[in-house]
C-alpha positions as CSV (number, residue, x, y, z in Angstrom):
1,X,24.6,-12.9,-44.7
2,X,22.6,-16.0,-43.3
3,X,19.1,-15.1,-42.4
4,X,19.3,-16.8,-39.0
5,X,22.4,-14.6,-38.4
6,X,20.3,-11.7,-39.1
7,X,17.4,-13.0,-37.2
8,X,20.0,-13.6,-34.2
9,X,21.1,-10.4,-34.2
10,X,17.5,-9.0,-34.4
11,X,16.7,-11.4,-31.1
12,X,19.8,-10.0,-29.6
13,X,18.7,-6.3,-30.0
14,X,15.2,-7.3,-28.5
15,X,16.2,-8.6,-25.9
16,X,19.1,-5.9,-25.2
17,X,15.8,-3.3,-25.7
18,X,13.5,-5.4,-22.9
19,X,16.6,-5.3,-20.4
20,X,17.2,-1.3,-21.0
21,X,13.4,-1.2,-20.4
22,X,13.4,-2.9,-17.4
23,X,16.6,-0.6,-16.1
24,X,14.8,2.6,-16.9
25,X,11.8,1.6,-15.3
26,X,14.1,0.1,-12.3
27,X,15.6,4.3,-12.6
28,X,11.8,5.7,-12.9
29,X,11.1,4.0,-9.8
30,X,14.3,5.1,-7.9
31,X,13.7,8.4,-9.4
32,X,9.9,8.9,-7.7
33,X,11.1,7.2,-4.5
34,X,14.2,10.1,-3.9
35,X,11.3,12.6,-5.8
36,X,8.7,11.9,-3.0
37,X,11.4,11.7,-0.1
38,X,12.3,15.3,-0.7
39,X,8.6,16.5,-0.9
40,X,8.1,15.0,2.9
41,X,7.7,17.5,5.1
42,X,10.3,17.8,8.1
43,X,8.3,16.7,10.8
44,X,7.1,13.7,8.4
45,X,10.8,13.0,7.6
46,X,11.9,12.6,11.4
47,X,9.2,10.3,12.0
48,X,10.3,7.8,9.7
49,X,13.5,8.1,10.5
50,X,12.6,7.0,14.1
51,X,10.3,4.7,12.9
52,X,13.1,2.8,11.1
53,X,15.4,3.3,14.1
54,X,12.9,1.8,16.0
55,X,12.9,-1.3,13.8
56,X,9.3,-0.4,12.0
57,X,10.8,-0.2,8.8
58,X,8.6,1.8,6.7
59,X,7.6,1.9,3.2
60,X,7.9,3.7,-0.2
61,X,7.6,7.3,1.0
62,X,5.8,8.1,-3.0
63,X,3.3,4.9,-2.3
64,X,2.8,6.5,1.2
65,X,2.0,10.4,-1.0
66,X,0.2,8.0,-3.1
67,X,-2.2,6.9,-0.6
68,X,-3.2,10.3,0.6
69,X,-3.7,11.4,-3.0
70,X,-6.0,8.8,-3.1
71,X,-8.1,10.5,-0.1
72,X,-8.7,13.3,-1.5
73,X,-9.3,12.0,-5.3
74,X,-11.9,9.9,-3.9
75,X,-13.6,12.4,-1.2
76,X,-12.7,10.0,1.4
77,X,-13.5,11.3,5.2
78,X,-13.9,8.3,7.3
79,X,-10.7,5.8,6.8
80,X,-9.4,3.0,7.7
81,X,-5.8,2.3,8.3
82,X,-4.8,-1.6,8.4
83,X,-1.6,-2.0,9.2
84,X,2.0,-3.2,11.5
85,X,3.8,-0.2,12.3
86,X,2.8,2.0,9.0
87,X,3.0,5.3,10.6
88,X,4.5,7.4,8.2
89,X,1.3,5.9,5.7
90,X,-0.7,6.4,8.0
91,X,-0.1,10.2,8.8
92,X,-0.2,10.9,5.2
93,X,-3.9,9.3,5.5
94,X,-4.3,11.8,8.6
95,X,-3.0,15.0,6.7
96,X,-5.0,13.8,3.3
97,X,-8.0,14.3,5.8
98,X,-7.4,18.3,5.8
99,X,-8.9,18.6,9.2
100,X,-12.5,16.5,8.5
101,X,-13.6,13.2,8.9
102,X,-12.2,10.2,10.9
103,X,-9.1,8.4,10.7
104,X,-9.0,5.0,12.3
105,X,-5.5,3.0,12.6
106,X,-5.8,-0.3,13.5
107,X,-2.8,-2.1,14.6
108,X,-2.0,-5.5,16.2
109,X,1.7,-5.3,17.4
110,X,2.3,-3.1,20.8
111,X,5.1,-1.6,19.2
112,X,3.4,-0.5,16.2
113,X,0.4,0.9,18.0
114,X,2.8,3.1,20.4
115,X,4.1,4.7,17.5
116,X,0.8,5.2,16.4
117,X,-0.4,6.6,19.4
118,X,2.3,9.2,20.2
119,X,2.4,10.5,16.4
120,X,-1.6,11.0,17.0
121,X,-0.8,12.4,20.3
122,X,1.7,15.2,18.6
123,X,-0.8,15.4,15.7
124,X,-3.9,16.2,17.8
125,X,-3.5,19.8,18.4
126,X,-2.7,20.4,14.9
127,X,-6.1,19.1,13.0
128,X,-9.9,18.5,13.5
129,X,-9.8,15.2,11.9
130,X,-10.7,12.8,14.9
131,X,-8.0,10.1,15.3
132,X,-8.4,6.8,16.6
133,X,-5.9,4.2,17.2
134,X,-6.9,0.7,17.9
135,X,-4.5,-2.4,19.2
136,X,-6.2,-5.3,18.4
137,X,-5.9,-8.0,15.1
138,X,-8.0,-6.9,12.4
139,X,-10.3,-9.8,12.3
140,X,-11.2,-9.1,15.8
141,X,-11.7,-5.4,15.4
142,X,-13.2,-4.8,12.2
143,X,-16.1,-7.0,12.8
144,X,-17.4,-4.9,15.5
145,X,-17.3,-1.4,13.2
146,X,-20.7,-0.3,11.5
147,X,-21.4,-1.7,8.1
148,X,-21.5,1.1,5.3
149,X,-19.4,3.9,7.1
150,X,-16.4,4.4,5.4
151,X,-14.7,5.5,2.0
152,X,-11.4,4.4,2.2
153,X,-9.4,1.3,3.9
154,X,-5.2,0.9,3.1
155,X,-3.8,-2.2,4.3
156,X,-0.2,-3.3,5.0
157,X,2.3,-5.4,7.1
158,X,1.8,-8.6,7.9
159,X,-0.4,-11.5,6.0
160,X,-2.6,-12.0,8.4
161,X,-3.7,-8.3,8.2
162,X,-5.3,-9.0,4.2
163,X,-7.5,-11.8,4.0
164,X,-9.2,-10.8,7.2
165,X,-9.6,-6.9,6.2
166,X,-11.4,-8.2,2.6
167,X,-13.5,-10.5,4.5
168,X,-14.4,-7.3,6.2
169,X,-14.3,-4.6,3.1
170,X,-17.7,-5.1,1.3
171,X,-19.6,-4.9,4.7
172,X,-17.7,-1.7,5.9
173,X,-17.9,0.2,2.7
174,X,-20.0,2.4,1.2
175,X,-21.1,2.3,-2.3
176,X,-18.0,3.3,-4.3
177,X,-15.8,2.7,-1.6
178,X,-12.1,1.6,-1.7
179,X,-10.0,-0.3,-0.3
180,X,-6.3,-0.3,-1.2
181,X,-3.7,-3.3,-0.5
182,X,-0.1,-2.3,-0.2
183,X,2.5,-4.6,-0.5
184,X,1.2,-6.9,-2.6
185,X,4.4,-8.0,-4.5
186,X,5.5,-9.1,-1.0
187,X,8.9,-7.4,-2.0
188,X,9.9,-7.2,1.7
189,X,11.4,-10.5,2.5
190,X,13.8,-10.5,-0.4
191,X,13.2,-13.9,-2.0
192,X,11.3,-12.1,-5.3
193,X,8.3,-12.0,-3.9
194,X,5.1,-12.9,-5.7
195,X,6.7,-12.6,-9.1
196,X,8.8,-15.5,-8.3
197,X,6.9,-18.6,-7.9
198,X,9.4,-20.0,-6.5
199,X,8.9,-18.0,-3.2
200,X,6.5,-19.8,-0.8
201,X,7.1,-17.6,2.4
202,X,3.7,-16.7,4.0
203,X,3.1,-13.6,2.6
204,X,3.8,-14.1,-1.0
205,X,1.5,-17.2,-1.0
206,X,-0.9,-14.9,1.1
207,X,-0.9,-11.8,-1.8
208,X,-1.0,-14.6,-4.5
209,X,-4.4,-15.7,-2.9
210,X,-5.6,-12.7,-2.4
211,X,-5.4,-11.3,-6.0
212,X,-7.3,-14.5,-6.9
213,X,-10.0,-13.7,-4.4
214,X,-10.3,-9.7,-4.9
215,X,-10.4,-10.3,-8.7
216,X,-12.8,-13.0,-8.3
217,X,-15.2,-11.1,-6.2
218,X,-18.0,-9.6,-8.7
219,X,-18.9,-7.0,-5.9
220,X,-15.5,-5.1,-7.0
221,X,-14.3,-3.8,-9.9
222,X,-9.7,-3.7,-9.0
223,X,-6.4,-3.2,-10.6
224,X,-3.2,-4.0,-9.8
225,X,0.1,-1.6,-10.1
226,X,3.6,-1.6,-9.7
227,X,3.6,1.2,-7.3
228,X,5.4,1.1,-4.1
229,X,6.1,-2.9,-3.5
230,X,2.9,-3.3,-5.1
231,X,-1.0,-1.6,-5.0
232,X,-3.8,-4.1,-5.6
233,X,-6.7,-1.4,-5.3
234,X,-10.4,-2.7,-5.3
235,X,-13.5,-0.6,-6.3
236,X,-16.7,-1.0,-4.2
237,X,-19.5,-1.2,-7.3
């Protein structure tokens, strides 16, 4: 047999292995997502469903159990919740909370804030956690919160929401603090996102910027990982 045949067969069965890889991985992912969907509570299930009736689509329900994980790996009781319309993230922030701390949701769309509001409303009796919900851009509010108070700041939705929260992030947190970015493979508008560089919608050049500045900045130690449409998480040194 001719050696490049064998070699060409070898290449084939490489890259036949890489595209089973990147199926099974496609599967993994699918898998967690259903996984996490049918570990949401009832209540928590409903509101998403209204949510995305509503037209506030909302995200990966295992980035959203993800998130609240993160509260209680990290201690968190006063956090931060970035976001347009990311209410079913945000409750999971709220419940991660087990009845301490503060949550604060800060939201710049009147739409997004409502639901906000009323799931707070509902949620109110239920926990001690105190619940805040702010309408207003976040480079107008988070200016105006005291420097080293919090543990824990998610962002999400739209571009605008990112740049401005990091501007923001090493004031507002403590030592050790974190601040997560969701959606940073800007997945949502379909045209590949940040892994295609051929995509120059607004917020795929906006996350490609931002993992240049957040991995730039010596202040934080961050990683980036697939999870969800995305997680860029930054460590406060």
């Amino acid at each position: 047999m001719h050696p490049l045949g064998a070699r060409t067969r070898e290449d084939m069965k490489e890259r036949i292995m890489d595209r089973t890889q990147y199926t099974n991985l496609a599967k993994a992912w699918e898998f967690t997502e259903e996984h996490a969907r049918e570990r949401e509570s009832d209540a928590l299930t409903d509101t998403r469903t209204a949510a995305d009736e509503s037209g506030q689509l909302q995200g990966s329900a295992a980035q959203a159990r993800l998130l609240g994980m993160l509260v209680r790996i990290t201690g968190a009781a006063s956090v931060i919740a970035v976001g347009t319309g990311s209410l079913v993230e945000t409750l999971q922030l709220a419940h991660a909370l087990d009845n301490k701390g503060l949550l604060t949701a800060v939201d710049s769309t009147a739409q997004g804030i409502a639901l906000i509001r009323k799931a707070f409303a509902e949620l109110q009796d239920e926990t001690d956690t105190t619940l805040r919900a702010v309408n207003a851009p976040a480079s107008v509010f988070l200016p105006r919160l005291n420097a080293n108070d919090y543990d824990l700041i998610v962002v999400a939705g739209d571009a605008e929401n990112y740049a401005a929260t990091f501007a923001q992030a090493s004031r507002l947190l403590r030592v050790h603090g974190v601040i997560v970015f969701t959606d940073v493979l800007a997945l949502e508008d379909g045209q590949g996102g940040v892994i295609n560089p051929a995509d120059r919608s607004d917020k795929a050049i906006a996350m490609r910027e931002l993992l240049t500045t957040v991995e730039d900045d010596e202040g934080f130690e961050s990683t980036l990982t697939p999870d969800g449409t995305g997680l860029l998480i930054a460590y406060k040194k």
